[in-house]
Amino acid sequence: TLACLGPPAGSGGFSALIAGAAQMRIGSISVDVVALEDLIRLKAAAGRAKDRAELEILAALKQEIERGEKKS
C-alpha cells in the first residue's frame, strides 16, 4: 500500500521524515520508506481507530527489532 498524505501530523514535516527514511528499490525505482519510529508517531497523532489498532502491531515489531539488536 502506498499512502500519500497531506502535511503529516506528529512529525517535523516531510523533510524530517525524509531525513530518517530508508531508501528501497521497487522494480526500477527507488522510494523513501518512513522509519518505524516516525510511523509510530504519525499513527499516534492521527488517533483514528485503525491507527490505534496498528500501533499495537508496530510497537510489537519495534520490540522484536530491539531484542534482535541486543542479541547481536
mmCIF file of N, CA, C and O in Angstrom:
data_model
loop_
_atom_site.group_PDB
_atom_site.id
_atom_site.type_symbol
_atom_site.label_atom_id
_atom_site.label_comp_id
_atom_site.label_asym_id
_atom_site.label_seq_id
_atom_site.Cartn_x
_atom_site.Cartn_y
_atom_site.Cartn_z
ATOM 1 N N THR A 1 0.838 -1.176 0.000
ATOM 2 C CA THR A 1 0.000 0.000 0.000
ATOM 3 C C THR A 1 0.877 1.232 0.000
ATOM 4 O O THR A 1 1.827 1.318 0.767
ATOM 5 N N LEU A 2 0.553 2.162 -0.797
ATOM 6 C CA LEU A 2 1.252 3.436 -0.862
ATOM 7 C C LEU A 2 0.329 4.498 -0.306
ATOM 8 O O LEU A 2 -0.790 4.654 -0.779
ATOM 9 N N ALA A 3 0.780 5.184 0.737
ATOM 10 C CA ALA A 3 -0.038 6.239 1.335
ATOM 11 C C ALA A 3 0.555 7.593 0.978
ATOM 12 O O ALA A 3 1.718 7.848 1.257
ATOM 13 N N CYS A 4 -0.226 8.431 0.346
ATOM 14 C CA CYS A 4 0.179 9.801 0.024
ATOM 15 C C CYS A 4 -0.618 10.722 0.926
ATOM 16 O O CYS A 4 -1.844 10.703 0.890
ATOM 17 N N LEU A 5 0.073 11.482 1.729
ATOM 18 C CA LEU A 5 -0.572 12.272 2.767
ATOM 19 C C LEU A 5 -0.422 13.761 2.538
ATOM 20 O O LEU A 5 0.479 14.197 1.851
ATOM 21 N N GLY A 6 -1.281 14.514 3.208
ATOM 22 C CA GLY A 6 -1.092 15.952 3.299
ATOM 23 C C GLY A 6 -0.015 16.188 4.343
ATOM 24 O O GLY A 6 0.720 15.279 4.699
ATOM 25 N N PRO A 7 0.066 17.392 4.875
ATOM 26 C CA PRO A 7 1.080 17.658 5.907
ATOM 27 C C PRO A 7 0.951 16.659 7.057
ATOM 28 O O PRO A 7 -0.125 16.482 7.622
ATOM 29 N N PRO A 8 2.014 15.950 7.384
ATOM 30 C CA PRO A 8 1.940 14.863 8.364
ATOM 31 C C PRO A 8 1.913 15.350 9.817
ATOM 32 O O PRO A 8 2.898 15.899 10.304
ATOM 33 N N ALA A 9 0.786 15.160 10.485
ATOM 34 C CA ALA A 9 0.676 15.493 11.908
ATOM 35 C C ALA A 9 1.576 14.547 12.696
ATOM 36 O O ALA A 9 1.737 13.380 12.347
ATOM 37 N N GLY A 10 2.190 15.048 13.742
ATOM 38 C CA GLY A 10 3.038 14.211 14.581
ATOM 39 C C GLY A 10 4.466 14.109 14.102
ATOM 40 O O GLY A 10 5.237 13.294 14.597
ATOM 41 N N SER A 11 4.826 14.933 13.117
ATOM 42 C CA SER A 11 6.203 14.906 12.600
ATOM 43 C C SER A 11 6.712 16.332 12.449
ATOM 44 O O SER A 11 5.972 17.288 12.607
ATOM 45 N N GLY A 12 7.956 16.451 12.090
ATOM 46 C CA GLY A 12 8.537 17.761 11.815
ATOM 47 C C GLY A 12 8.362 18.157 10.365
ATOM 48 O O GLY A 12 9.080 19.012 9.862
ATOM 49 N N GLY A 13 7.443 17.500 9.660
ATOM 50 C CA GLY A 13 7.204 17.775 8.253
ATOM 51 C C GLY A 13 7.891 16.753 7.357
ATOM 52 O O GLY A 13 8.601 15.861 7.821
ATOM 53 N N PHE A 14 7.645 16.892 6.069
ATOM 54 C CA PHE A 14 8.178 15.922 5.117
ATOM 55 C C PHE A 14 9.704 15.868 5.133
ATOM 56 O O PHE A 14 10.294 14.794 5.018
ATOM 57 N N SER A 15 10.355 17.000 5.296
ATOM 58 C CA SER A 15 11.827 16.993 5.277
ATOM 59 C C SER A 15 12.369 16.179 6.454
ATOM 60 O O SER A 15 13.360 15.463 6.315
ATOM 61 N N ALA A 16 11.727 16.259 7.607
ATOM 62 C CA ALA A 16 12.159 15.466 8.771
ATOM 63 C C ALA A 16 11.914 13.976 8.529
ATOM 64 O O ALA A 16 12.744 13.136 8.903
ATOM 65 N N LEU A 17 10.809 13.647 7.891
ATOM 66 C CA LEU A 17 10.524 12.241 7.595
ATOM 67 C C LEU A 17 11.524 11.679 6.588
ATOM 68 O O LEU A 17 11.993 10.545 6.728
ATOM 69 N N ILE A 18 11.856 12.466 5.583
ATOM 70 C CA ILE A 18 12.823 12.012 4.573
ATOM 71 C C ILE A 18 14.197 11.807 5.207
ATOM 72 O O ILE A 18 14.910 10.862 4.869
ATOM 73 N N ALA A 19 14.551 12.667 6.148
ATOM 74 C CA ALA A 19 15.868 12.560 6.791
ATOM 75 C C ALA A 19 16.043 11.226 7.499
ATOM 76 O O ALA A 19 17.143 10.672 7.531
ATOM 77 N N GLY A 20 14.958 10.676 8.048
ATOM 78 C CA GLY A 20 15.052 9.405 8.761
ATOM 79 C C GLY A 20 14.650 8.204 7.931
ATOM 80 O O GLY A 20 14.691 7.067 8.414
ATOM 81 N N ALA A 21 14.260 8.418 6.690
ATOM 82 C CA ALA A 21 13.737 7.340 5.845
ATOM 83 C C ALA A 21 14.839 6.435 5.314
ATOM 84 O O ALA A 21 16.000 6.826 5.203
ATOM 85 N N ALA A 22 14.435 5.229 4.985
ATOM 86 C CA ALA A 22 15.320 4.281 4.298
ATOM 87 C C ALA A 22 14.932 4.281 2.823
ATOM 88 O O ALA A 22 13.759 4.406 2.483
ATOM 89 N N GLN A 23 15.910 4.157 1.974
ATOM 90 C CA GLN A 23 15.621 4.110 0.543
ATOM 91 C C GLN A 23 15.567 2.643 0.115
ATOM 92 O O GLN A 23 16.458 1.858 0.439
ATOM 93 N N MET A 24 14.482 2.283 -0.565
ATOM 94 C CA MET A 24 14.293 0.905 -1.032
ATOM 95 C C MET A 24 13.971 0.910 -2.509
ATOM 96 O O MET A 24 13.407 1.862 -3.028
ATOM 97 N N ARG A 25 14.333 -0.165 -3.140
ATOM 98 C CA ARG A 25 14.103 -0.305 -4.570
ATOM 99 C C ARG A 25 12.848 -1.137 -4.803
ATOM 100 O O ARG A 25 12.689 -2.196 -4.217
ATOM 101 N N ILE A 26 11.960 -0.637 -5.634
ATOM 102 C CA ILE A 26 10.775 -1.377 -6.063
ATOM 103 C C ILE A 26 10.825 -1.413 -7.576
ATOM 104 O O ILE A 26 10.620 -0.391 -8.236
ATOM 105 N N GLY A 27 11.169 -2.564 -8.084
ATOM 106 C CA GLY A 27 11.359 -2.678 -9.525
ATOM 107 C C GLY A 27 12.505 -1.786 -9.949
ATOM 108 O O GLY A 27 13.619 -1.909 -9.458
ATOM 109 N N SER A 28 12.227 -0.853 -10.819
ATOM 110 C CA SER A 28 13.279 0.013 -11.340
ATOM 111 C C SER A 28 13.319 1.386 -10.668
ATOM 112 O O SER A 28 14.075 2.247 -11.098
ATOM 113 N N ILE A 29 12.505 1.590 -9.635
ATOM 114 C CA ILE A 29 12.509 2.897 -8.981
ATOM 115 C C ILE A 29 12.947 2.785 -7.518
ATOM 116 O O ILE A 29 12.820 1.744 -6.891
ATOM 117 N N SER A 30 13.475 3.871 -6.980
ATOM 118 C CA SER A 30 13.828 3.956 -5.573
ATOM 119 C C SER A 30 12.766 4.770 -4.858
ATOM 120 O O SER A 30 12.317 5.790 -5.375
ATOM 121 N N VAL A 31 12.363 4.303 -3.700
ATOM 122 C CA VAL A 31 11.368 5.029 -2.909
ATOM 123 C C VAL A 31 11.902 5.211 -1.492
ATOM 124 O O VAL A 31 12.673 4.397 -1.002
ATOM 125 N N ASP A 32 11.510 6.304 -0.858
ATOM 126 C CA ASP A 32 11.859 6.534 0.533
ATOM 127 C C ASP A 32 10.756 5.928 1.397
ATOM 128 O O ASP A 32 9.568 6.159 1.156
ATOM 129 N N VAL A 33 11.160 5.150 2.408
ATOM 130 C CA VAL A 33 10.218 4.478 3.298
ATOM 131 C C VAL A 33 10.412 5.043 4.698
ATOM 132 O O VAL A 33 11.521 5.039 5.236
ATOM 133 N N VAL A 34 9.333 5.549 5.272
ATOM 134 C CA VAL A 34 9.389 6.195 6.579
ATOM 135 C C VAL A 34 9.954 5.233 7.639
ATOM 136 O O VAL A 34 9.694 4.032 7.599
ATOM 137 N N ALA A 35 10.738 5.778 8.561
ATOM 138 C CA ALA A 35 11.312 4.997 9.649
ATOM 139 C C ALA A 35 10.197 4.525 10.588
ATOM 140 O O ALA A 35 9.176 5.193 10.754
ATOM 141 N N LEU A 36 10.409 3.388 11.217
ATOM 142 C CA LEU A 36 9.414 2.813 12.117
ATOM 143 C C LEU A 36 9.033 3.787 13.229
ATOM 144 O O LEU A 36 7.852 3.961 13.530
ATOM 145 N N GLU A 37 10.023 4.432 13.832
ATOM 146 C CA GLU A 37 9.744 5.406 14.905
ATOM 147 C C GLU A 37 8.833 6.528 14.405
ATOM 148 O O GLU A 37 7.913 6.953 15.109
ATOM 149 N N ASP A 38 9.094 7.011 13.198
ATOM 150 C CA ASP A 38 8.278 8.076 12.629
ATOM 151 C C ASP A 38 6.865 7.577 12.326
ATOM 152 O O ASP A 38 5.887 8.284 12.562
ATOM 153 N N LEU A 39 6.765 6.367 11.808
ATOM 154 C CA LEU A 39 5.456 5.804 11.513
ATOM 155 C C LEU A 39 4.624 5.668 12.786
ATOM 156 O O LEU A 39 3.432 5.993 12.796
ATOM 157 N N ILE A 40 5.254 5.259 13.868
ATOM 158 C CA ILE A 40 4.553 5.149 15.148
ATOM 159 C C ILE A 40 4.044 6.525 15.586
ATOM 160 O O ILE A 40 2.895 6.660 16.011
ATOM 161 N N ARG A 41 4.880 7.550 15.464
ATOM 162 C CA ARG A 41 4.450 8.910 15.824
ATOM 163 C C ARG A 41 3.295 9.393 14.947
ATOM 164 O O ARG A 41 2.348 10.021 15.428
ATOM 165 N N LEU A 42 3.366 9.108 13.648
ATOM 166 C CA LEU A 42 2.311 9.524 12.725
ATOM 167 C C LEU A 42 0.984 8.844 13.070
ATOM 168 O O LEU A 42 -0.068 9.486 13.071
ATOM 169 N N LYS A 43 1.037 7.551 13.338
ATOM 170 C CA LYS A 43 -0.176 6.803 13.682
ATOM 171 C C LYS A 43 -0.773 7.319 14.988
ATOM 172 O O LYS A 43 -1.987 7.458 15.106
ATOM 173 N N ALA A 44 0.077 7.589 15.980
ATOM 174 C CA ALA A 44 -0.405 8.090 17.267
ATOM 175 C C ALA A 44 -1.066 9.461 17.096
ATOM 176 O O ALA A 44 -2.108 9.739 17.689
ATOM 177 N N ALA A 45 -0.485 10.307 16.275
ATOM 178 C CA ALA A 45 -1.032 11.647 16.051
ATOM 179 C C ALA A 45 -2.359 11.587 15.299
ATOM 180 O O ALA A 45 -3.249 12.396 15.553
ATOM 181 N N ALA A 46 -2.502 10.629 14.390
ATOM 182 C CA ALA A 46 -3.749 10.511 13.622
ATOM 183 C C ALA A 46 -4.907 10.151 14.543
ATOM 184 O O ALA A 46 -6.011 10.674 14.395
ATOM 185 N N GLY A 47 -4.660 9.237 15.490
ATOM 186 C CA GLY A 47 -5.649 8.909 16.505
ATOM 187 C C GLY A 47 -6.901 8.189 16.036
ATOM 188 O O GLY A 47 -7.832 8.026 16.814
ATOM 189 N N ARG A 48 -6.939 7.764 14.792
ATOM 190 C CA ARG A 48 -8.113 7.028 14.313
ATOM 191 C C ARG A 48 -8.108 5.612 14.887
ATOM 192 O O ARG A 48 -7.070 5.095 15.274
ATOM 193 N N ALA A 49 -9.270 4.968 14.935
ATOM 194 C CA ALA A 49 -9.374 3.615 15.487
ATOM 195 C C ALA A 49 -8.424 2.654 14.775
ATOM 196 O O ALA A 49 -7.727 1.857 15.422
ATOM 197 N N LYS A 50 -8.370 2.716 13.450
ATOM 198 C CA LYS A 50 -7.496 1.791 12.715
ATOM 199 C C LYS A 50 -6.023 2.080 13.010
ATOM 200 O O LYS A 50 -5.204 1.173 13.047
ATOM 201 N N ASP A 51 -5.675 3.341 13.239
ATOM 202 C CA ASP A 51 -4.289 3.683 13.572
ATOM 203 C C ASP A 51 -3.934 3.185 14.967
ATOM 204 O O ASP A 51 -2.833 2.694 15.195
ATOM 205 N N ARG A 52 -4.868 3.305 15.914
ATOM 206 C CA ARG A 52 -4.615 2.798 17.275
ATOM 207 C C ARG A 52 -4.410 1.297 17.254
ATOM 208 O O ARG A 52 -3.536 0.778 17.947
ATOM 209 N N ALA A 53 -5.180 0.582 16.444
ATOM 210 C CA ALA A 53 -5.007 -0.873 16.330
ATOM 211 C C ALA A 53 -3.642 -1.204 15.734
ATOM 212 O O ALA A 53 -2.959 -2.131 16.193
ATOM 213 N N GLU A 54 -3.223 -0.472 14.735
ATOM 214 C CA GLU A 54 -1.929 -0.715 14.101
ATOM 215 C C GLU A 54 -0.770 -0.352 15.026
ATOM 216 O O GLU A 54 0.315 -0.922 14.932
ATOM 217 N N LEU A 55 -0.994 0.579 15.949
ATOM 218 C CA LEU A 55 0.058 0.962 16.897
ATOM 219 C C LEU A 55 0.506 -0.226 17.737
ATOM 220 O O LEU A 55 1.693 -0.363 18.036
ATOM 221 N N GLU A 56 -0.428 -1.086 18.117
ATOM 222 C CA GLU A 56 -0.070 -2.272 18.893
ATOM 223 C C GLU A 56 0.863 -3.175 18.088
ATOM 224 O O GLU A 56 1.856 -3.684 18.609
ATOM 225 N N ILE A 57 0.561 -3.357 16.830
ATOM 226 C CA ILE A 57 1.388 -4.194 15.957
ATOM 227 C C ILE A 57 2.759 -3.560 15.755
ATOM 228 O O ILE A 57 3.787 -4.236 15.844
ATOM 229 N N LEU A 58 2.787 -2.263 15.513
ATOM 230 C CA LEU A 58 4.057 -1.565 15.295
ATOM 231 C C LEU A 58 4.920 -1.563 16.553
ATOM 232 O O LEU A 58 6.143 -1.720 16.470
ATOM 233 N N ALA A 59 4.300 -1.422 17.718
ATOM 234 C CA ALA A 59 5.049 -1.463 18.977
ATOM 235 C C ALA A 59 5.663 -2.850 19.187
ATOM 236 O O ALA A 59 6.815 -2.969 19.611
ATOM 237 N N ALA A 60 4.912 -3.900 18.867
ATOM 238 C CA ALA A 60 5.438 -5.267 18.981
ATOM 239 C C ALA A 60 6.591 -5.482 18.006
ATOM 240 O O ALA A 60 7.608 -6.101 18.359
ATOM 241 N N LEU A 61 6.469 -4.962 16.794
ATOM 242 C CA LEU A 61 7.542 -5.054 15.804
ATOM 243 C C LEU A 61 8.794 -4.351 16.310
ATOM 244 O O LEU A 61 9.903 -4.883 16.217
ATOM 245 N N LYS A 62 8.615 -3.162 16.862
ATOM 246 C CA LYS A 62 9.753 -2.400 17.390
ATOM 247 C C LYS A 62 10.462 -3.183 18.496
ATOM 248 O O LYS A 62 11.691 -3.246 18.529
ATOM 249 N N GLN A 63 9.692 -3.810 19.388
ATOM 250 C CA GLN A 63 10.281 -4.610 20.461
ATOM 251 C C GLN A 63 11.077 -5.787 19.904
ATOM 252 O O GLN A 63 12.165 -6.092 20.389
ATOM 253 N N GLU A 64 10.540 -6.445 18.891
ATOM 254 C CA GLU A 64 11.244 -7.578 18.271
ATOM 255 C C GLU A 64 12.562 -7.120 17.643
ATOM 256 O O GLU A 64 13.583 -7.778 17.765
ATOM 257 N N ILE A 65 12.534 -5.992 16.972
ATOM 258 C CA ILE A 65 13.747 -5.468 16.337
ATOM 259 C C ILE A 65 14.774 -5.126 17.413
ATOM 260 O O ILE A 65 15.944 -5.485 17.284
ATOM 261 N N GLU A 66 14.334 -4.472 18.483
ATOM 262 C CA GLU A 66 15.253 -4.107 19.569
ATOM 263 C C GLU A 66 15.833 -5.345 20.243
ATOM 264 O O GLU A 66 17.009 -5.375 20.573
ATOM 265 N N ARG A 67 15.009 -6.376 20.436
ATOM 266 C CA ARG A 67 15.509 -7.634 21.009
ATOM 267 C C ARG A 67 16.569 -8.262 20.123
ATOM 268 O O ARG A 67 17.587 -8.734 20.605
ATOM 269 N N GLY A 68 16.333 -8.229 18.820
ATOM 270 C CA GLY A 68 17.289 -8.783 17.874
ATOM 271 C C GLY A 68 18.594 -8.009 17.868
ATOM 272 O O GLY A 68 19.664 -8.590 17.731
ATOM 273 N N GLU A 69 18.515 -6.690 18.033
ATOM 274 C CA GLU A 69 19.732 -5.857 18.064
ATOM 275 C C GLU A 69 20.545 -6.122 19.311
ATOM 276 O O GLU A 69 21.767 -6.083 19.290
ATOM 277 N N LYS A 70 19.882 -6.416 20.429
ATOM 278 C CA LYS A 70 20.593 -6.692 21.679
ATOM 279 C C LYS A 70 21.326 -8.019 21.621
ATOM 280 O O LYS A 70 22.357 -8.194 22.246
ATOM 281 N N LYS A 71 20.787 -8.974 20.846
ATOM 282 C CA LYS A 71 21.425 -10.291 20.716
ATOM 283 C C LYS A 71 22.683 -10.207 19.858
ATOM 284 O O LYS A 71 23.558 -11.029 19.967
ATOM 285 N N SER A 72 22.739 -9.238 18.976
ATOM 286 C CA SER A 72 23.876 -9.114 18.046
ATOM 287 C C SER A 72 25.122 -8.601 18.717
ATOM 288 O O SER A 72 25.188 -7.934 19.650
#
